[in-house]
Amino acid sequence: MPFNTWIFSIFFIVTLLVYIALRPTKFWLLWLLLASYFFYGWLNPLYLILIGYSTLVTFISGMMIGNTEKRKLWLGICITNSLLLLGFFKYAAFVAENINRLFEVLNVTASIPKPGFLLPIGISFYTFISMGYIIDVYRGKISAERNIVKLASFISFFPYLLAGPIERAQNILPQFNTPPTINRDNITEGFSLFIVGLFKKIALADFLALYVNKVYGDPSQFQSPALLLATYAFAWQIYFDFSGYTDMARGVARMMGFKLMLNFNNPYLSTSLGEFWGRWHISLSTWFKDYLYIPLGGNRHGHFNTYRNMIITMLVAGLWHGAAWNFVIWGALHALGRSITRDLERTKIYSERVPKIAKQFLIFHIVCLSWIFFRAETFGKAMTVLKGIFSCSLTDPKFSITALLFMGCILLYQFIYESNFRRILELSAVKVILMLSMILYMVFFRTSGYEIFLYFRF
Amino acid sequence: MKSSSISGSNSMLLTMKEWIFTIVLFAVISTTIYYGWNAWESFTPGPDHRETCWAEKQSDYWAYNRWIKYAREHYKVLLIGDSVIWGQEVRNNETISHYINEFYGQDIVANVGNDGLFMAGINGLVNHYGENLHNTNILLQLSPLWMSSLQRDLRGAKKSQYHHPRLIPQLSTRITYYHDLNTRLGYIFERYFRLFPFVRHLMANYYDNKSISAWMIDNPYRNPFTAITFQSAPVMAEPQGKQTSWDAKGIKLTDASFVLPSESVQWECYVDALKKLKKMNSKVFVLIGPYNHYMLTQESQLRLFSMIKILKKNLDVLGIPYFDSFEINLPSKTFADTCHLLKEGHIILTKELVSDEKFREWLKDIAK
């Protein structure tokens, strides 16, 4: 039940109205849980068994960590359980495929059958939410939740269940203690976030996808300008798609009185790759930082160990996005880029003499280079795109001027937003004109097709 | 200006006042465009006009409704039905409406046929786009084709595409839909938020039946606003079929099951449309057929005729006058296929219709 569907609109209106009616009673949280499970079960009721089981193990482990001395054992049980679930449902096919390939190379006639089930949507998100919770309980950052309804509501809260943000228990569980206030500001702010997110998705991401899909579908048919523009377009498509979803998620939660964390913050204005990861999918990058990079040692044990930890973290982050070598390469490119630029950033010349805009240009292009491997369906196609881009043949890319204008305008908007002129964007007249333009565009220019959110695949 | 409690990445958070402004401005702009378009887009239907209704254009209900409105204002009778009425096998001046007008020596009847407009579609048209169908006279086709099988009756075991998915009931448990629930909820929304049918008109008329976004991808350097010429599609004068009889085409006899009227979705919708039109003070005369019974096996023919008998009884109960085209035995060679008539068929059918007593009685007051 994606947010940009009529079914969701009806679901949300009913959920919100009943939730408002139940707020004075003790059933409001149970209602949220039921609504979240309905939302998730709508896709496939069998998914409920999985999330129910995962929640139960997390709940029991949390309680045991809080009440027994075998804290490490229960942490291990819970983490292993989450990783096994993720590994089985997300990576089993990938592992089987690679083992079979190895068998082929070794001339072994045996082969492992590939599992035929579909990846349960959102599993990468809720297993990470569960693991974050249990690690925090173990570390004593939070106490184990004794109310299973509250914990289950936290793990499965429908605004972020399918594609994040990967919320933290410290942020959400306290908000579930008492029914949050719903006032006029919650509704108008939440609705604003939702509409902006919807615009990003259906007007921008889906629009750019039309060109990207065409070019990346068969890159050998296109030359340098088209491949380059399709790569830029994909960079914006994935940003609009994912940040649009997050905006909608935050908007939906906000209308119900909850505050979700910021997940994107103008990532393409970053002047370093480190900064990029502080602005892109913030909830995931901070998760990896807190639960993988720092436990590995972070940057505390010298140059070599820092780079090693960085590389491991980025490779795992790549693999988190999908069970394919393309994603591993994408993570490796970020690790490599981060390793190189980290030292560069420490030089006086680079940090003081190179203009900010040049740094932003460089980082944007490193990110775009990595997106090629993220978007291309195979390694071969990614290499075709790369070779094509550097072939420098000049043919007409047939790229929509309107799309180019959009990308330029959004970039300009973000520059203004982060400059001293930001107050211009906060003028009522400007906001009204921009919102009106977005709504009119969605109504008159909307794409008639329907593209699934990219991050649902992960 | 309001300082936001959840500022962040590009958050453009509007206050209640700003939202009210936005919504009012949106309402003003969209209403102006929606209603203004009638005046801005040239639409001057000549004699024997028939609305372009092939492929995607068949669901351009904004244009179709505009034609109905015009026809209601300029003609005394609206002849509503599917492509048989539209005249698939003939020129626009060889249709049933043309020959009725020729017989009376004046433009009485407007051709409001629409390709594939089955009975459930007529019901949708009346219920959801029927604002121009009140207080008027309607000659309404009843084609047995749409009851010739479970599939035609929208109850097939397999999902298969049919015309006018937007006009049928969207939440029936009896219909086999080929669109998912979300799409169908969108169709329901469109019925109340008429900007979407209007946008579909823009797509059909100016943007090669594509969304404007998709059109901009195919026409990367064109300004989308320059595509709008404010000219509606010209009348489709030429026939759309091959204009040869069914036996010359080598079509073999078919076995059609025909559904029971008491179980039929199409018939239920048709009756509902008749009742609604009555409530809207419209006078309805039903034209049963035409339908090529020569193409049927003997058993199928029996099923067809027994079904027609029941339908006529039902119409009698409802007090709706009708003309049964099966009674005049249209010659086999006048049929192009299952139901479309060639030119001679139209001439014979019209001749018989205008000499029918019930029809003359019905038209007596109207044609004055």
CSV table of C-alpha atoms in Angstrom, one decimal, chain B:
chain,number,residue,atom,x,y,z
B,1,MET,CA,6.1,34.2,9.0
B,2,LYS,CA,6.2,31.1,11.0
B,3,SER,CA,9.2,29.4,12.4
B,4,SER,CA,8.8,25.7,11.8
B,5,SER,CA,9.1,23.0,14.4
B,6,ILE,CA,10.2,20.5,11.9
B,7,SER,CA,12.4,22.3,9.5
B,8,GLY,CA,14.8,20.3,7.4
B,9,SER,CA,15.5,19.3,3.9
B,10,ASN,CA,13.5,21.8,1.7
B,11,SER,CA,10.6,21.6,4.1
B,12,MET,CA,8.0,24.0,2.8
B,13,LEU,CA,5.5,24.1,5.6
B,14,LEU,CA,2.3,26.0,5.0
B,15,THR,CA,0.2,27.5,7.8
B,16,MET,CA,-3.6,27.1,7.8
B,17,LYS,CA,-4.0,30.6,6.3
B,18,GLU,CA,-1.5,29.8,3.5
B,19,TRP,CA,-3.2,26.5,2.8
B,20,ILE,CA,-6.6,28.3,2.5
B,21,PHE,CA,-5.1,30.7,0.1
B,22,THR,CA,-3.5,27.9,-1.9
B,23,ILE,CA,-6.7,25.9,-2.1
B,24,VAL,CA,-8.8,29.0,-3.1
B,25,LEU,CA,-6.3,29.9,-5.8
B,26,PHE,CA,-6.3,26.4,-7.1
B,27,ALA,CA,-10.0,26.2,-7.2
B,28,VAL,CA,-10.2,29.5,-9.1
B,29,ILE,CA,-7.6,28.6,-11.6
B,30,SER,CA,-8.8,25.1,-12.3
B,31,THR,CA,-12.5,26.1,-12.5
B,32,THR,CA,-11.6,28.9,-14.9
B,33,ILE,CA,-9.7,26.5,-17.1
B,34,TYR,CA,-12.3,23.7,-16.9
B,35,TYR,CA,-15.2,25.9,-17.8
B,36,GLY,CA,-13.3,28.3,-20.0
B,37,TRP,CA,-12.1,25.5,-22.2
B,38,ASN,CA,-15.6,25.1,-23.6
B,39,ALA,CA,-15.3,28.6,-25.0
B,40,TRP,CA,-11.6,28.5,-25.9
B,41,GLU,CA,-11.6,25.2,-27.8
B,42,SER,CA,-13.4,25.5,-31.1
B,43,PHE,CA,-16.2,22.9,-31.4
B,44,THR,CA,-18.6,23.4,-34.3
B,45,PRO,CA,-20.2,20.1,-35.2
B,46,GLY,CA,-21.7,20.0,-38.6
B,47,PRO,CA,-24.6,17.8,-39.8
B,48,ASP,CA,-24.1,14.0,-39.1
B,49,HIS,CA,-21.5,14.8,-36.5
B,50,ARG,CA,-20.2,11.8,-34.6
B,51,GLU,CA,-17.7,12.2,-31.9
B,52,THR,CA,-14.3,10.7,-32.4
B,53,CYS,CA,-14.3,7.8,-30.0
B,54,TRP,CA,-11.7,5.3,-31.1
B,55,ALA,CA,-8.9,3.9,-29.0
B,56,GLU,CA,-8.1,6.1,-26.0
B,57,LYS,CA,-10.5,8.8,-27.3
B,58,GLN,CA,-13.4,6.6,-26.4
B,59,SER,CA,-12.8,7.5,-22.7
B,60,ASP,CA,-12.5,11.2,-23.4
B,61,TYR,CA,-15.8,11.7,-21.5
B,62,TRP,CA,-15.2,15.5,-21.3
B,63,ALA,CA,-15.4,15.7,-25.1
B,64,TYR,CA,-18.2,13.2,-25.3
B,65,ASN,CA,-20.2,15.1,-22.7
B,66,ARG,CA,-19.7,18.3,-24.6
B,67,TRP,CA,-21.2,16.7,-27.7
B,68,ILE,CA,-24.1,15.4,-25.6
B,69,LYS,CA,-24.7,18.9,-24.3
B,70,TYR,CA,-24.5,20.4,-27.8
B,71,ALA,CA,-26.8,17.6,-29.2
B,72,ARG,CA,-29.3,18.1,-26.4
B,73,GLU,CA,-29.5,21.8,-27.3
B,74,HIS,CA,-29.7,21.4,-31.0
B,75,TYR,CA,-31.5,18.1,-31.6
B,76,LYS,CA,-34.7,16.6,-30.3
B,77,VAL,CA,-33.5,13.1,-29.9
B,78,LEU,CA,-30.2,11.6,-28.7
B,79,LEU,CA,-29.5,8.3,-30.3
B,80,ILE,CA,-27.2,6.5,-27.8
B,81,GLY,CA,-25.5,3.2,-28.2
B,82,ASP,CA,-22.2,1.5,-29.3
B,83,SER,CA,-20.3,1.5,-32.5
B,84,VAL,CA,-23.4,0.1,-34.4
B,85,ILE,CA,-25.1,3.4,-33.7
B,86,TRP,CA,-21.9,5.4,-34.3
B,87,GLY,CA,-21.7,3.6,-37.7
B,88,GLN,CA,-18.4,1.7,-37.8
B,89,GLU,CA,-18.9,0.3,-41.3
B,90,VAL,CA,-20.3,3.4,-42.9
B,91,ARG,CA,-19.6,7.1,-43.5
B,92,ASN,CA,-21.0,9.6,-41.1
B,93,ASN,CA,-23.8,10.4,-43.6
B,94,GLU,CA,-24.9,6.7,-43.8
B,95,THR,CA,-25.8,6.1,-40.2
B,96,ILE,CA,-29.1,5.3,-38.6
B,97,SER,CA,-29.4,8.9,-37.3
B,98,HIS,CA,-28.7,10.3,-40.8
B,99,TYR,CA,-31.5,8.2,-42.4
B,100,ILE,CA,-34.0,9.1,-39.7
B,101,ASN,CA,-33.3,12.8,-40.3
B,102,GLU,CA,-33.5,12.3,-44.0
B,103,PHE,CA,-36.9,10.6,-43.6
B,104,TYR,CA,-38.3,13.5,-41.5
B,105,GLY,CA,-36.6,16.1,-43.6
B,106,GLN,CA,-35.0,17.8,-40.6
B,107,ASP,CA,-32.2,17.2,-38.1
B,108,ILE,CA,-34.1,15.6,-35.3
B,109,VAL,CA,-31.7,12.8,-34.2
B,110,ALA,CA,-28.1,13.3,-33.1
B,111,ASN,CA,-25.6,10.4,-33.3
B,112,VAL,CA,-24.4,9.9,-29.8
B,113,GLY,CA,-22.8,6.5,-30.4
B,114,ASN,CA,-19.5,5.6,-28.7
B,115,ASP,CA,-17.4,2.7,-29.6
B,116,GLY,CA,-18.0,-0.2,-27.2
B,117,LEU,CA,-20.6,1.6,-25.1
B,118,PHE,CA,-22.1,-1.5,-23.5
B,119,MET,CA,-25.1,-1.5,-21.2
B,120,ALA,CA,-23.1,-1.1,-18.0
B,121,GLY,CA,-21.3,1.7,-19.7
B,122,ILE,CA,-24.6,3.4,-20.5
B,123,ASN,CA,-25.5,3.1,-16.9
B,124,GLY,CA,-22.2,4.7,-15.9
B,125,LEU,CA,-22.8,7.5,-18.5
B,126,VAL,CA,-26.3,8.2,-17.1
B,127,ASN,CA,-25.2,8.0,-13.4
B,128,HIS,CA,-21.9,9.8,-13.5
B,129,TYR,CA,-21.8,11.9,-16.6
B,130,GLY,CA,-25.6,12.3,-17.1
B,131,GLU,CA,-26.0,16.0,-16.3
B,132,ASN,CA,-27.0,16.6,-20.0
B,133,LEU,CA,-29.4,13.7,-20.2
B,134,HIS,CA,-32.3,15.0,-18.2
B,135,ASN,CA,-35.5,16.3,-19.8
B,136,THR,CA,-34.7,15.0,-23.2
B,137,ASN,CA,-35.7,12.3,-25.6
B,138,ILE,CA,-33.4,9.3,-25.9
B,139,LEU,CA,-33.4,6.5,-28.5
B,140,LEU,CA,-31.4,4.0,-26.6
B,141,GLN,CA,-29.8,0.9,-28.2
B,142,LEU,CA,-30.1,-2.5,-26.5
B,143,SER,CA,-27.5,-4.7,-28.0
B,144,PRO,CA,-27.7,-8.5,-27.2
B,145,LEU,CA,-24.0,-8.7,-28.0
B,146,TRP,CA,-23.2,-7.5,-24.5
B,147,MET,CA,-25.1,-10.5,-23.1
B,148,SER,CA,-23.8,-13.1,-25.4
B,149,SER,CA,-21.4,-14.7,-23.0
B,150,LEU,CA,-20.2,-14.4,-19.4
B,151,GLN,CA,-17.2,-12.5,-20.6
B,152,ARG,CA,-19.3,-9.9,-22.4
B,153,ASP,CA,-21.4,-9.8,-19.3
B,154,LEU,CA,-18.2,-8.7,-17.4
B,155,ARG,CA,-18.3,-12.0,-15.5
B,156,GLY,CA,-15.7,-14.0,-17.4
B,157,ALA,CA,-13.5,-16.4,-15.5
B,158,LYS,CA,-10.4,-14.9,-17.0
B,159,LYS,CA,-9.5,-11.2,-16.7
B,160,SER,CA,-9.8,-9.7,-20.1
B,161,GLN,CA,-9.9,-6.1,-21.2
B,162,TYR,CA,-13.2,-4.4,-22.1
B,163,HIS,CA,-14.2,-0.9,-23.2
B,164,HIS,CA,-15.1,1.9,-20.8
B,165,PRO,CA,-13.7,0.5,-17.6
B,166,ARG,CA,-14.3,3.9,-16.0
B,167,LEU,CA,-18.0,3.7,-16.5
B,168,ILE,CA,-18.8,0.4,-14.9
B,169,PRO,CA,-19.6,-0.1,-11.2
B,170,GLN,CA,-16.2,-0.2,-9.6
B,171,LEU,CA,-16.9,-2.1,-6.4
B,172,SER,CA,-19.2,-4.9,-7.5
B,173,THR,CA,-18.4,-8.5,-6.3
B,174,ARG,CA,-19.9,-9.9,-9.5
B,175,ILE,CA,-17.7,-8.2,-12.1
B,176,THR,CA,-14.3,-9.6,-13.2
B,177,TYR,CA,-12.1,-6.6,-13.2
B,178,TYR,CA,-8.9,-6.3,-15.1
B,179,HIS,CA,-7.8,-3.2,-13.2
B,180,ASP,CA,-6.6,-3.4,-9.6
B,181,LEU,CA,-8.6,-1.9,-6.8
B,182,ASN,CA,-6.4,1.2,-6.6
B,183,THR,CA,-7.0,2.1,-10.3
B,184,ARG,CA,-10.7,1.6,-9.7
B,185,LEU,CA,-10.8,3.8,-6.7
B,186,GLY,CA,-9.1,6.4,-8.9
B,187,TYR,CA,-12.0,6.0,-11.4
B,188,ILE,CA,-14.5,6.6,-8.6
B,189,PHE,CA,-12.6,9.8,-7.6
B,190,GLU,CA,-12.6,11.0,-11.2
B,191,ARG,CA,-16.4,11.0,-11.3
B,192,TYR,CA,-16.4,13.7,-8.6
B,193,PHE,CA,-13.2,15.5,-9.4
B,194,ARG,CA,-13.9,16.4,-13.1
B,195,LEU,CA,-10.5,17.9,-13.7
B,196,PHE,CA,-9.1,14.4,-14.3
B,197,PRO,CA,-11.4,13.6,-17.2
B,198,PHE,CA,-10.6,17.1,-18.5
B,199,VAL,CA,-6.9,16.4,-18.3
B,200,ARG,CA,-7.5,13.1,-20.2
B,201,HIS,CA,-9.2,15.2,-22.9
B,202,LEU,CA,-6.1,17.3,-23.2
B,203,MET,CA,-4.0,14.1,-23.4
B,204,ALA,CA,-6.3,12.6,-26.1
B,205,ASN,CA,-6.7,15.8,-28.1
B,206,TYR,CA,-3.2,17.4,-28.0
B,207,TYR,CA,-0.7,15.0,-26.5
B,208,ASP,CA,-0.9,11.8,-28.6
B,209,ASN,CA,-3.0,10.0,-25.9
B,210,LYS,CA,0.0,10.3,-23.4
B,211,SER,CA,0.3,12.1,-20.2
B,212,ILE,CA,1.9,15.5,-20.7
B,213,SER,CA,5.0,14.3,-18.8
B,214,ALA,CA,5.4,11.3,-21.2
B,215,TRP,CA,4.8,13.6,-24.2
B,216,MET,CA,7.6,15.9,-23.0
B,217,ILE,CA,10.0,12.9,-22.9
B,218,ASP,CA,9.0,12.1,-26.5
B,219,ASN,CA,9.1,15.7,-27.6
B,220,PRO,CA,12.1,16.9,-25.6
B,221,TYR,CA,12.6,20.3,-27.2
B,222,ARG,CA,9.0,21.3,-27.6
B,223,ASN,CA,7.2,23.6,-25.2
B,224,PRO,CA,4.1,21.6,-24.1
B,225,PHE,CA,1.9,24.7,-24.2
B,226,THR,CA,2.5,25.2,-27.9
B,227,ALA,CA,0.8,21.8,-28.6
B,228,ILE,CA,-2.5,23.3,-27.5
B,229,THR,CA,-4.2,24.5,-30.7
B,230,PHE,CA,-7.6,24.9,-29.2
B,231,GLN,CA,-9.0,22.8,-32.1
B,232,SER,CA,-11.1,19.8,-31.3
B,233,ALA,CA,-10.6,16.6,-33.3
B,234,PRO,CA,-12.2,16.7,-36.7
B,235,VAL,CA,-15.2,14.5,-37.3
B,236,MET,CA,-14.4,11.0,-38.4
B,237,ALA,CA,-16.3,10.8,-41.6
B,238,GLU,CA,-14.8,7.7,-43.0
B,239,PRO,CA,-15.9,4.2,-42.0
B,240,GLN,CA,-13.6,2.3,-39.6
B,241,GLY,CA,-14.4,-1.2,-40.8
B,242,LYS,CA,-13.8,-3.2,-44.0
B,243,GLN,CA,-17.3,-2.7,-45.4
B,244,THR,CA,-17.7,-6.3,-46.5
B,245,SER,CA,-20.4,-8.7,-45.3
B,246,TRP,CA,-19.6,-11.3,-42.7
B,247,ASP,CA,-19.9,-14.3,-45.1
B,248,ALA,CA,-17.6,-12.6,-47.6
B,249,LYS,CA,-15.0,-12.3,-44.8
B,250,GLY,CA,-15.3,-16.0,-44.3
B,251,ILE,CA,-16.6,-15.8,-40.7
B,252,LYS,CA,-17.8,-19.1,-39.4
B,253,LEU,CA,-20.9,-19.9,-37.3
B,254,THR,CA,-20.4,-19.3,-33.7
B,255,ASP,CA,-21.9,-20.8,-30.6
B,256,ALA,CA,-22.9,-18.1,-28.1
B,257,SER,CA,-24.1,-19.0,-24.6
B,258,PHE,CA,-26.2,-15.9,-23.8
B,259,VAL,CA,-26.7,-15.2,-20.2
B,260,LEU,CA,-29.9,-15.2,-18.3
B,261,PRO,CA,-31.3,-11.6,-17.9
B,262,SER,CA,-32.1,-12.3,-14.2
B,263,GLU,CA,-28.3,-13.0,-13.6
B,264,SER,CA,-26.9,-10.5,-16.1
B,265,VAL,CA,-24.8,-7.6,-14.9
B,266,GLN,CA,-25.3,-5.8,-18.1
B,267,TRP,CA,-29.0,-6.1,-18.0
B,268,GLU,CA,-29.2,-5.1,-14.4
B,269,CYS,CA,-27.2,-1.9,-15.2
B,270,TYR,CA,-29.4,-1.2,-18.3
B,271,VAL,CA,-32.6,-1.4,-16.3
B,272,ASP,CA,-31.0,0.8,-13.6
B,273,ALA,CA,-30.1,3.4,-16.4
B,274,LEU,CA,-33.7,3.3,-17.7
B,275,LYS,CA,-35.1,3.9,-14.3
B,276,LYS,CA,-32.7,6.8,-13.7
B,277,LEU,CA,-33.5,8.4,-17.1
B,278,LYS,CA,-37.2,8.2,-16.2
B,279,LYS,CA,-36.5,9.9,-12.9
B,280,MET,CA,-34.6,12.6,-14.9
B,281,ASN,CA,-37.8,13.2,-16.9
B,282,SER,CA,-36.3,11.8,-20.1
B,283,LYS,CA,-38.4,10.0,-22.6
B,284,VAL,CA,-36.8,6.8,-23.7
B,285,PHE,CA,-37.4,4.5,-26.7
B,286,VAL,CA,-35.4,1.3,-26.9
B,287,LEU,CA,-34.0,-0.1,-30.1
B,288,ILE,CA,-33.3,-3.8,-29.7
B,289,GLY,CA,-30.4,-4.9,-31.8
B,290,PRO,CA,-29.3,-5.2,-34.5
B,291,TYR,CA,-27.6,-8.5,-34.0
B,292,ASN,CA,-26.5,-11.0,-36.6
B,293,HIS,CA,-28.4,-14.1,-35.7
B,294,TYR,CA,-27.3,-15.7,-39.0
B,295,MET,CA,-23.8,-16.0,-37.5
B,296,LEU,CA,-25.1,-18.3,-34.7
B,297,THR,CA,-25.6,-22.0,-34.5
B,298,GLN,CA,-29.2,-23.1,-34.3
B,299,GLU,CA,-29.0,-23.7,-30.5
B,300,SER,CA,-27.5,-20.3,-30.0
B,301,GLN,CA,-30.3,-18.7,-32.0
B,302,LEU,CA,-32.9,-20.4,-29.8
B,303,ARG,CA,-31.1,-19.1,-26.7
B,304,LEU,CA,-30.9,-15.6,-28.2
B,305,PHE,CA,-34.6,-15.4,-29.1
B,306,SER,CA,-35.7,-16.7,-25.7
B,307,MET,CA,-33.5,-14.1,-24.1
B,308,ILE,CA,-34.9,-11.3,-26.3
B,309,LYS,CA,-38.4,-12.5,-25.3
B,310,ILE,CA,-37.6,-12.0,-21.6
B,311,LEU,CA,-36.0,-8.6,-22.3
B,312,LYS,CA,-39.1,-7.5,-24.1
B,313,LYS,CA,-41.3,-8.6,-21.2
B,314,ASN,CA,-39.1,-6.7,-18.8
B,315,LEU,CA,-39.4,-3.6,-20.9
B,316,ASP,CA,-43.2,-4.0,-21.0
B,317,VAL,CA,-43.2,-4.1,-17.2
B,318,LEU,CA,-41.1,-1.0,-17.1
B,319,GLY,CA,-43.4,0.7,-19.5
B,320,ILE,CA,-40.6,1.5,-22.0
B,321,PRO,CA,-41.6,1.4,-25.7
B,322,TYR,CA,-39.2,-0.5,-28.0
B,323,PHE,CA,-38.6,-1.6,-31.5
B,324,ASP,CA,-37.3,-5.2,-32.0
B,325,SER,CA,-35.0,-5.3,-35.0
B,326,PHE,CA,-35.2,-9.1,-35.1
B,327,GLU,CA,-38.8,-8.9,-36.2
B,328,ILE,CA,-37.9,-7.3,-39.5
B,329,ASN,CA,-35.4,-10.0,-40.4
B,330,LEU,CA,-32.5,-7.9,-41.7
B,331,PRO,CA,-30.9,-9.8,-44.6
B,332,SER,CA,-27.8,-11.7,-43.8
B,333,LYS,CA,-25.7,-9.8,-46.4
B,334,THR,CA,-26.4,-6.5,-44.6
B,335,PHE,CA,-24.2,-7.6,-41.6
B,336,ALA,CA,-20.5,-6.9,-41.6
B,337,ASP,CA,-19.9,-9.1,-38.5
B,338,THR,CA,-21.7,-10.0,-35.2
B,339,CYS,CA,-23.7,-6.8,-35.1
B,340,HIS,CA,-22.3,-4.0,-37.3
B,341,LEU,CA,-24.5,-3.2,-40.3
B,342,LEU,CA,-23.4,-2.2,-43.8
B,343,LYS,CA,-25.1,0.8,-45.5
B,344,GLU,CA,-28.0,-1.2,-46.9
B,345,GLY,CA,-28.7,-2.6,-43.4
B,346,HIS,CA,-28.9,0.9,-42.0
B,347,ILE,CA,-31.3,1.9,-44.7
B,348,ILE,CA,-33.6,-1.1,-44.1
B,349,LEU,CA,-33.5,-0.8,-40.4
B,350,THR,CA,-34.3,2.9,-40.4
B,351,LYS,CA,-37.1,2.4,-42.9
B,352,GLU,CA,-38.7,-0.2,-40.7
B,353,LEU,CA,-38.1,1.8,-37.5
B,354,VAL,CA,-39.7,5.0,-38.8
B,355,SER,CA,-42.7,3.0,-40.0
B,356,ASP,CA,-43.1,1.3,-36.6
B,357,GLU,CA,-46.3,2.4,-34.9
B,358,LYS,CA,-44.8,2.6,-31.4
B,359,PHE,CA,-41.9,4.6,-32.7
B,360,ARG,CA,-44.1,7.0,-34.6
B,361,GLU,CA,-46.3,7.4,-31.6
B,362,TRP,CA,-43.2,8.1,-29.4
B,363,LEU,CA,-41.8,10.6,-31.9
B,364,LYS,CA,-45.2,12.2,-32.7
B,365,ASP,CA,-45.0,15.0,-30.2
B,366,ILE,CA,-41.3,15.3,-30.4
B,367,ALA,CA,-41.0,15.8,-34.2
B,368,LYS,CA,-43.5,18.5,-34.3
